[in-house]
PDB file of C-alpha atoms in Angstrom:
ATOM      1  CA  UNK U   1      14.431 -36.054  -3.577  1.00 44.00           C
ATOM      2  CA  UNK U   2      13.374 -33.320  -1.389  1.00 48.00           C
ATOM      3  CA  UNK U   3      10.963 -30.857  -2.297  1.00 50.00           C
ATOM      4  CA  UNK U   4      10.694 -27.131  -1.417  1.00 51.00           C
ATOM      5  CA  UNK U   5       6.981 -25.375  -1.753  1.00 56.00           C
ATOM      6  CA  UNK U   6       6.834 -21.543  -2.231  1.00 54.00           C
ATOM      7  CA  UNK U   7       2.892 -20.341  -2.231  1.00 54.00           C
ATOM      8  CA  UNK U   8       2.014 -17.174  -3.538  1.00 50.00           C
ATOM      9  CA  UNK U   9      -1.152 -14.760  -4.697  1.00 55.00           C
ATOM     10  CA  UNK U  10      -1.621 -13.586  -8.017  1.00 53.00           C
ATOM     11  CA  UNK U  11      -3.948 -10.556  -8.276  1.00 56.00           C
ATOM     12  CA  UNK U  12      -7.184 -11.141 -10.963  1.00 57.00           C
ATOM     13  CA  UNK U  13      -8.375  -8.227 -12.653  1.00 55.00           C
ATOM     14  CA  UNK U  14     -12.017  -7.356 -14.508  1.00 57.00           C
ATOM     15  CA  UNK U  15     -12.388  -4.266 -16.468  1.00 63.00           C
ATOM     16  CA  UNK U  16     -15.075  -1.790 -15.112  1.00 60.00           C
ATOM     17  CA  UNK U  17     -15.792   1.373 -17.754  1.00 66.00           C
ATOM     18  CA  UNK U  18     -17.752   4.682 -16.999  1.00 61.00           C
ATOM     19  CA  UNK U  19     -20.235   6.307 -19.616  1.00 61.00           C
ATOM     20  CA  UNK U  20     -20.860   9.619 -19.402  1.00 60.00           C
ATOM     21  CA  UNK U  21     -24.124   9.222 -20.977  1.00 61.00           C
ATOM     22  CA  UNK U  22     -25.793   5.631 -20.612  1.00 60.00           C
ATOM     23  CA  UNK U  23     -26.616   6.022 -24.549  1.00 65.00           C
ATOM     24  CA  UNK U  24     -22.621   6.737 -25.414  1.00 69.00           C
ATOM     25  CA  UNK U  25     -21.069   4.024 -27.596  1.00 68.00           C
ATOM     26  CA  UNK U  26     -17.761   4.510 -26.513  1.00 69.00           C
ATOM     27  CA  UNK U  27     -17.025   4.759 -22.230  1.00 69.00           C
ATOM     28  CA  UNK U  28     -15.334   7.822 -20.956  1.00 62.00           C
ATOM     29  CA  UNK U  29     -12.615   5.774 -19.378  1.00 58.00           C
ATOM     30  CA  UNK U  30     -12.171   2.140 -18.249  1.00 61.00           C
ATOM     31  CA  UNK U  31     -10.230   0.768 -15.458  1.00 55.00           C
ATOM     32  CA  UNK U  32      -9.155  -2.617 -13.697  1.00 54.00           C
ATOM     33  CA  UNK U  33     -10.929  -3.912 -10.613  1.00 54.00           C
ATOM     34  CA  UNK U  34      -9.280  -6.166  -8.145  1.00 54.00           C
ATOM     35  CA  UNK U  35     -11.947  -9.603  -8.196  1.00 54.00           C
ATOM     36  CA  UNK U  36      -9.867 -12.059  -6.437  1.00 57.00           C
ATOM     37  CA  UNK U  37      -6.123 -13.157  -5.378  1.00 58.00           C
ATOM     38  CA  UNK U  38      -5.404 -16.637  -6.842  1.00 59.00           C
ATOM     39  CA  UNK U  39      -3.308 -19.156  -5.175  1.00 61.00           C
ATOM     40  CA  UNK U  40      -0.646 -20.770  -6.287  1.00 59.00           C
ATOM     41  CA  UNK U  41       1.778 -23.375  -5.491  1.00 59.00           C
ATOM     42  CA  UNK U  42       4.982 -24.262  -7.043  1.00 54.00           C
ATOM     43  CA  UNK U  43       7.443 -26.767  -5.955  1.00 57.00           C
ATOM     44  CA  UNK U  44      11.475 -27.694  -6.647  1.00 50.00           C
ATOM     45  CA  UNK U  45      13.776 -29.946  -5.588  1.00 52.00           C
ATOM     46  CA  UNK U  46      15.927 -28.062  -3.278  1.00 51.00           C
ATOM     47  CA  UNK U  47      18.753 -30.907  -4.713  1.00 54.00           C
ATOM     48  CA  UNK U  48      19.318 -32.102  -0.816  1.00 51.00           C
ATOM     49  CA  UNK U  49      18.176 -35.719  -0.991  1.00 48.00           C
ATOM     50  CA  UNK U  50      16.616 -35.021   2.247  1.00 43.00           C
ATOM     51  CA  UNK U  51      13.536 -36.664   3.921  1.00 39.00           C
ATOM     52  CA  UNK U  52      11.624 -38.309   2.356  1.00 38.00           C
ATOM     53  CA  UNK U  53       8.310 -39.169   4.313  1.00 38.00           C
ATOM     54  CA  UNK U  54       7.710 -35.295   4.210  1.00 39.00           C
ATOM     55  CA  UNK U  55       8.754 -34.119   0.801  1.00 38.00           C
ATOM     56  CA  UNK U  56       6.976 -30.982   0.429  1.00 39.00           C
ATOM     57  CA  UNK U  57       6.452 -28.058   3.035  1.00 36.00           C
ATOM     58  CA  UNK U  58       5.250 -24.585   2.755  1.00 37.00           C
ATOM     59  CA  UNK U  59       6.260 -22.523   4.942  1.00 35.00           C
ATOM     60  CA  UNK U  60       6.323 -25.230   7.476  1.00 37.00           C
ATOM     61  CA  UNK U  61       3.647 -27.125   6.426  1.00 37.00           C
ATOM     62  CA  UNK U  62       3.374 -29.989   4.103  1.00 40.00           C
ATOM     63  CA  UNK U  63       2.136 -29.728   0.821  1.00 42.00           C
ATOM     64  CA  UNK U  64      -0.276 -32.550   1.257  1.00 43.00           C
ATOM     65  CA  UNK U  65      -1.501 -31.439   4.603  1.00 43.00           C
ATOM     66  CA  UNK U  66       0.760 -33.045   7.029  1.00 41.00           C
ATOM     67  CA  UNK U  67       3.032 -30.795   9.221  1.00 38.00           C
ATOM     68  CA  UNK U  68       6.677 -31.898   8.377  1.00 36.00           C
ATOM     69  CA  UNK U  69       8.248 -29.704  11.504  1.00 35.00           C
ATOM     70  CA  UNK U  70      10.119 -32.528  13.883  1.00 38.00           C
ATOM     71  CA  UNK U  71       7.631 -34.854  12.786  1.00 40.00           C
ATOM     72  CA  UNK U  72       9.750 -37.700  12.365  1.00 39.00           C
ATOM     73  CA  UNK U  73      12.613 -39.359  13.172  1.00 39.00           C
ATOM     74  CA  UNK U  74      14.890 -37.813  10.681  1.00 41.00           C
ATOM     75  CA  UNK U  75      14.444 -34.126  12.555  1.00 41.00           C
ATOM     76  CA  UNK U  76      11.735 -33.377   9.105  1.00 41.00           C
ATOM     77  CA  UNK U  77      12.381 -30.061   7.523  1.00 41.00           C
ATOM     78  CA  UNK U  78      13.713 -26.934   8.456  1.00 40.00           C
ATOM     79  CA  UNK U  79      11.006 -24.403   9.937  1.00 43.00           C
ATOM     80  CA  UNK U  80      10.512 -21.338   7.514  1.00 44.00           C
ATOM     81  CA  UNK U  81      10.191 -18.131   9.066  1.00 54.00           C
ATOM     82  CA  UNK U  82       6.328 -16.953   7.571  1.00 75.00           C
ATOM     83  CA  UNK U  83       6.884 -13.109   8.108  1.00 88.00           C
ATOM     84  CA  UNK U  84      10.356 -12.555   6.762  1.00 91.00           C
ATOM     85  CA  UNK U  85       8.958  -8.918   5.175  1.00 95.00           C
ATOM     86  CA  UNK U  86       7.338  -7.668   8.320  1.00 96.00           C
ATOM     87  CA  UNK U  87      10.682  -8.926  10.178  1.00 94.00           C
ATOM     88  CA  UNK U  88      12.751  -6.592   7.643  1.00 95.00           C
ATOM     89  CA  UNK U  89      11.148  -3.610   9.134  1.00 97.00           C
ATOM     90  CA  UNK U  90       9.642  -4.343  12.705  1.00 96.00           C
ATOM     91  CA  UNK U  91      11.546  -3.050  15.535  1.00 94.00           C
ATOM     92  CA  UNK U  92      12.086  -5.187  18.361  1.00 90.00           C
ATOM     93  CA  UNK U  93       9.438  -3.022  20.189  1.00 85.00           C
ATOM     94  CA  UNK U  94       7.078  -3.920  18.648  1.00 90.00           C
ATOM     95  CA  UNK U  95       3.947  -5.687  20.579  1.00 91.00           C
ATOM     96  CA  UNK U  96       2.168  -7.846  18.415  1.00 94.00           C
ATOM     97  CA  UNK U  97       1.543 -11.869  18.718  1.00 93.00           C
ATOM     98  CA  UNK U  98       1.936 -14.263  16.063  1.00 92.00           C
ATOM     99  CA  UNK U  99      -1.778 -13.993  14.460  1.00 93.00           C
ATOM    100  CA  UNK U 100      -1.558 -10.225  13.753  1.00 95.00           C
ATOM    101  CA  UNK U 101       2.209 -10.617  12.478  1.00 95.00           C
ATOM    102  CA  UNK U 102       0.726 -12.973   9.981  1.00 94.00           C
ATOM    103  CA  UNK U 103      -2.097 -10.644   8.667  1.00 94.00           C
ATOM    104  CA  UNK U 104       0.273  -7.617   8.345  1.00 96.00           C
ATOM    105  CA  UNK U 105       3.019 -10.250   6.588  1.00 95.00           C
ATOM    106  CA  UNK U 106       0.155 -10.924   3.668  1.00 94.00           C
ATOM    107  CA  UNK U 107      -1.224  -7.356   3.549  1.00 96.00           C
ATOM    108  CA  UNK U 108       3.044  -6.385   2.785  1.00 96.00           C
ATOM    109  CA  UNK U 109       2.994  -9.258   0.352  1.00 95.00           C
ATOM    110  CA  UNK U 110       0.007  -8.358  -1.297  1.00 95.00           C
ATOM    111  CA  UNK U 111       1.415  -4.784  -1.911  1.00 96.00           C
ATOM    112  CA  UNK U 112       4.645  -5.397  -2.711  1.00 95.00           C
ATOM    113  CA  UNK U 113       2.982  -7.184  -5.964  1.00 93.00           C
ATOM    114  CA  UNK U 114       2.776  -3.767  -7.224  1.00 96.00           C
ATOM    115  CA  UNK U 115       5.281  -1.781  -8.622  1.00 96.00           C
ATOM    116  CA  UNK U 116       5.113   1.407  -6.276  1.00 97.00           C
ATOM    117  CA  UNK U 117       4.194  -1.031  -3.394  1.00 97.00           C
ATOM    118  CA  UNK U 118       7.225  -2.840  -4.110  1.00 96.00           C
ATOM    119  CA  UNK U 119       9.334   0.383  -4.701  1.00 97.00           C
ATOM    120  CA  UNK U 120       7.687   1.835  -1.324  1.00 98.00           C
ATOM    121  CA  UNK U 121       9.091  -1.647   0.650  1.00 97.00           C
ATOM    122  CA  UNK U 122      12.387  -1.619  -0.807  1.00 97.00           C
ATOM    123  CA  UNK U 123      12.979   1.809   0.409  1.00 97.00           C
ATOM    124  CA  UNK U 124      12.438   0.841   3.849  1.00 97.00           C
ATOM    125  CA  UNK U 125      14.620  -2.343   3.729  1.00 96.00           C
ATOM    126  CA  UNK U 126      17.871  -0.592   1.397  1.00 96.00           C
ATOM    127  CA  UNK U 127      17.606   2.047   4.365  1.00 97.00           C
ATOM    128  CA  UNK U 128      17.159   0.004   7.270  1.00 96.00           C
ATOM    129  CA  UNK U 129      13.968   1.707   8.118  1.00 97.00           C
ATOM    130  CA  UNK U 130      12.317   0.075  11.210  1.00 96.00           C
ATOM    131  CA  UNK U 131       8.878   0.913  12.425  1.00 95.00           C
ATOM    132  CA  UNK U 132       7.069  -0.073  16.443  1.00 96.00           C
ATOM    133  CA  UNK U 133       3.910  -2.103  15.110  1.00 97.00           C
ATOM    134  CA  UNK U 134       1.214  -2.146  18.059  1.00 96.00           C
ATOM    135  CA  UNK U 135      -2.611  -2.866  18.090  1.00 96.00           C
ATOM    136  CA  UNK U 136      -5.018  -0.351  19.242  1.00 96.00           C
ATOM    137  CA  UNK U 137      -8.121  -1.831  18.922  1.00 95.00           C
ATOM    138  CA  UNK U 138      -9.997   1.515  19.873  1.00 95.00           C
ATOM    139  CA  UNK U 139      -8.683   3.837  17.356  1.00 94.00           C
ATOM    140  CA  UNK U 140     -11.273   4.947  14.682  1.00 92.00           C
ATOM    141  CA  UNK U 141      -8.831   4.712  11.271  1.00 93.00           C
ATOM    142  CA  UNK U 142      -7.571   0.736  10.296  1.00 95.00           C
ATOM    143  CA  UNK U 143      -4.038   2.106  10.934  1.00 97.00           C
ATOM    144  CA  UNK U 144      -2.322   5.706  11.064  1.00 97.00           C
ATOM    145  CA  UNK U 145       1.410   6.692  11.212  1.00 97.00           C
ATOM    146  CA  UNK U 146       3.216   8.347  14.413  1.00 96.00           C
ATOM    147  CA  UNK U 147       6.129  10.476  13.169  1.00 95.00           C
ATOM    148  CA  UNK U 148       7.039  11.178  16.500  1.00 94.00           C
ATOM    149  CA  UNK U 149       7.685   8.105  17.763  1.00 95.00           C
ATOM    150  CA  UNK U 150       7.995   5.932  14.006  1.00 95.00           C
ATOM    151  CA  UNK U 151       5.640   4.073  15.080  1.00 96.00           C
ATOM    152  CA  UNK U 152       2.456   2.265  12.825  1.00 97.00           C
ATOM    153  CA  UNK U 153      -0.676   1.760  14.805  1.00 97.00           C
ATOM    154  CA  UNK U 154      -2.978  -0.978  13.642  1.00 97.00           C
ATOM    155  CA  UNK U 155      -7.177  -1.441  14.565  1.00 96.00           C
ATOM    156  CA  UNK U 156      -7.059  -4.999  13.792  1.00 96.00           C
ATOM    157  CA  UNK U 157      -4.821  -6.538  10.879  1.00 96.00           C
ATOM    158  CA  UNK U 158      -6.700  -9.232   9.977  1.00 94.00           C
ATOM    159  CA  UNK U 159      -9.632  -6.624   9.010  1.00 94.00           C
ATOM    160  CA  UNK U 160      -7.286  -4.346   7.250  1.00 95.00           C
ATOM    161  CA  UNK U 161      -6.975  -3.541   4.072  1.00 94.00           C
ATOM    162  CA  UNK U 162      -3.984  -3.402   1.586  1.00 95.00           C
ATOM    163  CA  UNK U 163      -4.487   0.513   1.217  1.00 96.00           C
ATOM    164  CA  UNK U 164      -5.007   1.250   4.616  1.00 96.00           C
ATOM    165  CA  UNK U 165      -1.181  -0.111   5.131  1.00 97.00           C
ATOM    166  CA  UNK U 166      -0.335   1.542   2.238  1.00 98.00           C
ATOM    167  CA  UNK U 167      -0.963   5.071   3.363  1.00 98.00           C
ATOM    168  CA  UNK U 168       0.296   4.939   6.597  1.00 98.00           C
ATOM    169  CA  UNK U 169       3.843   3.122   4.885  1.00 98.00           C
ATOM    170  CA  UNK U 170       3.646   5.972   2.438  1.00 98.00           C
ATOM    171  CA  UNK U 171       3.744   8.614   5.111  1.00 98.00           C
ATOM    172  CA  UNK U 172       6.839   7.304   7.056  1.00 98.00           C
ATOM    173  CA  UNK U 173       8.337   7.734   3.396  1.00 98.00           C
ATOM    174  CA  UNK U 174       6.777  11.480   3.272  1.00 98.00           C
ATOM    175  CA  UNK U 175       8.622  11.855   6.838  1.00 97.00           C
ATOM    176  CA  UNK U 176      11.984  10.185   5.877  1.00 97.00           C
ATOM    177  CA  UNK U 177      12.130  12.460   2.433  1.00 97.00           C
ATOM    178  CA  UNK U 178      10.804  15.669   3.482  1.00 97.00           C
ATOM    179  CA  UNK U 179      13.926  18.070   5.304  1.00 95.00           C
ATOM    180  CA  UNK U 180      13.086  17.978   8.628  1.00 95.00           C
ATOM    181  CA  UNK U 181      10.736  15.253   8.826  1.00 96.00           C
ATOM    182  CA  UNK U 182       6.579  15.743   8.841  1.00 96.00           C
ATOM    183  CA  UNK U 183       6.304  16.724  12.756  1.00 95.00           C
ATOM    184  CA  UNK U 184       6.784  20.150  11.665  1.00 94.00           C
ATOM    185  CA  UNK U 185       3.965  20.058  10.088  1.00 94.00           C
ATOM    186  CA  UNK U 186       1.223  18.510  12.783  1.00 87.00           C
ATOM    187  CA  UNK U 187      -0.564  21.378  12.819  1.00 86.00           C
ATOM    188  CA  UNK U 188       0.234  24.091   9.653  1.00 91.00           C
ATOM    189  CA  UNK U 189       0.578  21.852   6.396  1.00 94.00           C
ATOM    190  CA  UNK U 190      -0.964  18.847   8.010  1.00 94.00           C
ATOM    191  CA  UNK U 191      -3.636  18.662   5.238  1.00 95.00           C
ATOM    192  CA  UNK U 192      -0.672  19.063   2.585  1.00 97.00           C
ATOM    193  CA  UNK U 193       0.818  15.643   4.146  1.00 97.00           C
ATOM    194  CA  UNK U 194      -2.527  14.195   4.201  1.00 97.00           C
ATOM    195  CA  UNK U 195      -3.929  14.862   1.161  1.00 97.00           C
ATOM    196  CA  UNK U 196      -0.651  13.594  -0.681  1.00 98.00           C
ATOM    197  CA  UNK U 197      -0.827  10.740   0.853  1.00 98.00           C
ATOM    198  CA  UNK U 198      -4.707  10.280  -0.161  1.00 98.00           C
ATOM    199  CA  UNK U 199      -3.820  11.123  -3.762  1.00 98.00           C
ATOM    200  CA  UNK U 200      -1.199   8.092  -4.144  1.00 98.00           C
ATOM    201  CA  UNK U 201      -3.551   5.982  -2.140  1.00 98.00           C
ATOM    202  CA  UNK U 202      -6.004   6.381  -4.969  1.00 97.00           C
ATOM    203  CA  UNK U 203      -3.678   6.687  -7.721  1.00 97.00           C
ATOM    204  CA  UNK U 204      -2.199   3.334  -5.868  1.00 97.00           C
ATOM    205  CA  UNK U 205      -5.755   1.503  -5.680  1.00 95.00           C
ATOM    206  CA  UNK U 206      -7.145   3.029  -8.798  1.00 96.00           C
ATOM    207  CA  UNK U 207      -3.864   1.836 -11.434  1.00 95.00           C
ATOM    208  CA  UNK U 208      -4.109  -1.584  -9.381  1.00 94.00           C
ATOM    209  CA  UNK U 209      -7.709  -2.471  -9.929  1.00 93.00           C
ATOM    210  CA  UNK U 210      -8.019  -2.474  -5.801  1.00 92.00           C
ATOM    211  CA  UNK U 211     -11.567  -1.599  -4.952  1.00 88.00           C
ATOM    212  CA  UNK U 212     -11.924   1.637  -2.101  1.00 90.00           C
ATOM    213  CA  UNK U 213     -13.243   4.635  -1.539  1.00 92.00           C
ATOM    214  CA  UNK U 214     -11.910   7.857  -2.803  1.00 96.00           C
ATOM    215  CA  UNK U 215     -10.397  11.026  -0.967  1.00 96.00           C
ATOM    216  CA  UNK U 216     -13.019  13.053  -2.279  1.00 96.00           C
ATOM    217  CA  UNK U 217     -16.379  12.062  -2.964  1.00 95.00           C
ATOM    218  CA  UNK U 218     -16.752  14.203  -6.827  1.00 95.00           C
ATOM    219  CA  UNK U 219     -16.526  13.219 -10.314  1.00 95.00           C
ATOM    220  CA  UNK U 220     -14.440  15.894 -11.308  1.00 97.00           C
ATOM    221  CA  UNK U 221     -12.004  14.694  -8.700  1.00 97.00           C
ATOM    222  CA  UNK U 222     -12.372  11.143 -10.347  1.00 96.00           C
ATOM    223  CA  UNK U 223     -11.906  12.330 -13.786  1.00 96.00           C
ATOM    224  CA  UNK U 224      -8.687  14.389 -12.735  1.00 97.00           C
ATOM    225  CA  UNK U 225      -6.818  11.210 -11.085  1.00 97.00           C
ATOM    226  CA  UNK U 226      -7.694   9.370 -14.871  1.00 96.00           C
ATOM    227  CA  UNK U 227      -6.497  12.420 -16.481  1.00 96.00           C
ATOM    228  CA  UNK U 228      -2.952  12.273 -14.463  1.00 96.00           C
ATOM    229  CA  UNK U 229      -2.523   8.416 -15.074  1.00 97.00           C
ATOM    230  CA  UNK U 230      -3.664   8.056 -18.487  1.00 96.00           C
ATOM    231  CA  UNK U 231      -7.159   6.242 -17.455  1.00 96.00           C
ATOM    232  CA  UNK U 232      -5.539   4.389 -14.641  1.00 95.00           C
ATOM    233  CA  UNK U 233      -2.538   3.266 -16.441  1.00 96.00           C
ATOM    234  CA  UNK U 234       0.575   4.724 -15.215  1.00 96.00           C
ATOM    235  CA  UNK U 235       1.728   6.549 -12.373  1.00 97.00           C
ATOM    236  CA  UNK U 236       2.098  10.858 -12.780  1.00 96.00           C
ATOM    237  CA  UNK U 237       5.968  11.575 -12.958  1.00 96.00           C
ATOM    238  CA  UNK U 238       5.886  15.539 -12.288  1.00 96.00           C
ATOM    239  CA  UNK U 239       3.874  18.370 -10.477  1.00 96.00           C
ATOM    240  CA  UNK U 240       3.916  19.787 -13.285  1.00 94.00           C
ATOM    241  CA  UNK U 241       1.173  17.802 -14.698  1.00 91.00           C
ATOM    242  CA  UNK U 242      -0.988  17.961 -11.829  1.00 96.00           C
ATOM    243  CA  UNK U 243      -0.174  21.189 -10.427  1.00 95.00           C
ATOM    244  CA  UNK U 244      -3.323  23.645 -12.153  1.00 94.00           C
ATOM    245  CA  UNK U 245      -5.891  21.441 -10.112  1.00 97.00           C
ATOM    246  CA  UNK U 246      -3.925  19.942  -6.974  1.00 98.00           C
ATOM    247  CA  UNK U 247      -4.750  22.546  -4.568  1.00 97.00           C
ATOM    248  CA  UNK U 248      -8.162  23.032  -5.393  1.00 97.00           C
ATOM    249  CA  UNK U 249      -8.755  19.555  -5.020  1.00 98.00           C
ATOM    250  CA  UNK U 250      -6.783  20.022  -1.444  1.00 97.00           C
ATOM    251  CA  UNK U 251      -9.657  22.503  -0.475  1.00 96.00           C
ATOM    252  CA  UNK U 252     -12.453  20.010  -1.351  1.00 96.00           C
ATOM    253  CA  UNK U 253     -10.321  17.357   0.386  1.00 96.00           C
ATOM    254  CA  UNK U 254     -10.427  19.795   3.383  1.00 95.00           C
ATOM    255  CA  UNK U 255     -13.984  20.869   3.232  1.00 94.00           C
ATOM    256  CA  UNK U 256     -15.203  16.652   3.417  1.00 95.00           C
ATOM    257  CA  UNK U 257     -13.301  16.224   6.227  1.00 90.00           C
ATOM    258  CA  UNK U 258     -14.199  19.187   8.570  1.00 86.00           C
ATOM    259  CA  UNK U 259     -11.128  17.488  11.010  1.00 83.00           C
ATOM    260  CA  UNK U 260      -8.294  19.147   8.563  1.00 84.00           C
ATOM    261  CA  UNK U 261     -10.420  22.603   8.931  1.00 80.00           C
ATOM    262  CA  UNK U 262      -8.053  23.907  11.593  1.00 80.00           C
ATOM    263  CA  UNK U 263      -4.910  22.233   9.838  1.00 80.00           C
ATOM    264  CA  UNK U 264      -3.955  25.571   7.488  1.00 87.00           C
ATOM    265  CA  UNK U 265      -2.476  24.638   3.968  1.00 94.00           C
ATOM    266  CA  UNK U 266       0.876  25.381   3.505  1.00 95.00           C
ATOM    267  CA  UNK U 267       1.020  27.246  -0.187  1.00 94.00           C
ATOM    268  CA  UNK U 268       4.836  26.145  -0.536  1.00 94.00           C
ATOM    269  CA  UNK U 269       4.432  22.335   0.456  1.00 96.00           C
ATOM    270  CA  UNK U 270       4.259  20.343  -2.786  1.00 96.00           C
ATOM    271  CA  UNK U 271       3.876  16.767  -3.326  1.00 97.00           C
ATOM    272  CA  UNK U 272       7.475  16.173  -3.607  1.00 96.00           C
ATOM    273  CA  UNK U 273       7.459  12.764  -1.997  1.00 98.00           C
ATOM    274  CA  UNK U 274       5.026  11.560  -3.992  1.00 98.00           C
ATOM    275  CA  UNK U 275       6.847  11.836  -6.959  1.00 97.00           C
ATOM    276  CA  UNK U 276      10.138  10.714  -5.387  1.00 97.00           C
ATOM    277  CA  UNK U 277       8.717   7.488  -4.968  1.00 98.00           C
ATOM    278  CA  UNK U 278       7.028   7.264  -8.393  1.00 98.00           C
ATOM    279  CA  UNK U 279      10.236   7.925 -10.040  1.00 97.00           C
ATOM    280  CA  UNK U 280      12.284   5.460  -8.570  1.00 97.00           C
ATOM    281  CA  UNK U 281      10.362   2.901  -9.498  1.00 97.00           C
ATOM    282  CA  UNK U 282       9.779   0.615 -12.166  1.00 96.00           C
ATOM    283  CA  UNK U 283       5.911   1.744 -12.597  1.00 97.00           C
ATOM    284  CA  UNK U 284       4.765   2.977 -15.993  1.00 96.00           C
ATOM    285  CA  UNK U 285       4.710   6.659 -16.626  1.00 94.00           C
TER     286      UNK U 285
END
């Protein structure tokens, strides 16, 4: 009998609610919070009759700690490839050594446990979308998006975290759906790009129980991404349900982040992308 190993990380939730008043019986709304990823192993027989010294590997390495890979004389298992998802869409220019391939593989496992994460990966792979990966350790943001040259820029993946890829994933999408790409808009429109981007972020992170920091710092802001997903539990299908406050909430976005100040807002430029992706998903609505 020879076993094959598959681990993978299940996401654990606790509930966090918000009162209004501290003397309310009932909370205002409730959400999940991401506590931990649990681990978990699970094991078949692949039906091969193989080895049998090393029964069990995972991803190369045994399941009861010994390394299986040419470890004996019966040439031991087959090496697995541990970053098949970043493989699907890294270009072969991309500069990054085995360490940081590994971090970005679990950060595009970890989202593709969601439904829009998943929806946003499968995108890429159904339309062979390929993205230059590199490291630049002196940038200020964990990772940021190059239309110009597709590329994704990361600070250091192994510090990262799952929204950070998120976003930047989420606006090579905006640049692949929007007519004529997002490089028309570097400098008028730039905060439209942005703060769509920010919303689903939060909407992303908020739905998902993933703890983070919001794209603006207000309760009203708050109470108007529970109001479009049903207190954090679906994802907002139209503009038409968020269009009254979105580009208000663009102008606060704008005025916390002084940097977007000389980006003007373009009046026509919708969250269309956003919504793309929502609806071809499988997420709740």
């Amino acid at each position: 009998m020879s076993l094959v190993c598959t681990t993978y990380e299940i996401p654990v939730y606790s509930e966090v609610c918000v009162y209004e008043d501290p003397e309310d019986d009932e909370p205002a709304y409730c959400y999940q919070t991401l506590e931990y990823y649990e681990t978990i192993t699970d094991c078949y027989d692949d039906g091969s009759g193989g080895p049998t010294g090393n029964d069990c590997y995972d991803y190369g390495i045994n399941c009861d700690g010994e390394d299986p890979i040419g470890g004996g004389g019966d040439g031991g298992n087959p090496e697995i490839d541990p970053t098949t998802l970043l493989d699907a869409i890294m270009s072969n220019t991309s500069t990054l050594n085995q360490a940081q391939k590994e971090a970005i593989e679990q950060l595009l496992n970890k989202i593709g446990l969601s439904c829009i994460g998943n929806s946003l990966y499968d995108y890429m792979t159904s339309n062979n979308k390929q993205f230059k990966f590199q490291i630049n350790s002196a940038m200020n943001a964990q990772a940021a998006y190059n239309p110009v040259d597709n590329s994704i820029s990361m600070k250091n993946p192994s510090t990262a975290d799952i929204q950070s890829l998120f976003e930047e994933l989420f606006h090579a999408y905006q640049n692949f759906t929007i007519y004529g790409g997002t490089s028309q808009y570097l400098i008028s429109g730039r905060a439209n790009i942005e703060f769509e981007a920010k919303v689903i972020r939060d909407v992303y992170q908020l739905v998902e129980g993933i703890a983070g920091s919001l794209a603006v710092t207000d309760d009203d802001y708050t109470n108007w991404l529970s109001k479009m997903t049903d207190g954090f539990t679906k994802f907002p299908s139209s503009y038409s349900s968020i269009s009254s406050e979105y580009f208000n909430f663009m102008n606060l976005f704008i005025q916390q982040n002084p940097g977007y100040e000389q980006a003007p807002i373009d009046p026509n430029l919708n969250p269309s992308s956003m919504f793309s992706l929502v609806n071809s998903s499988d997420c709740p609505k």
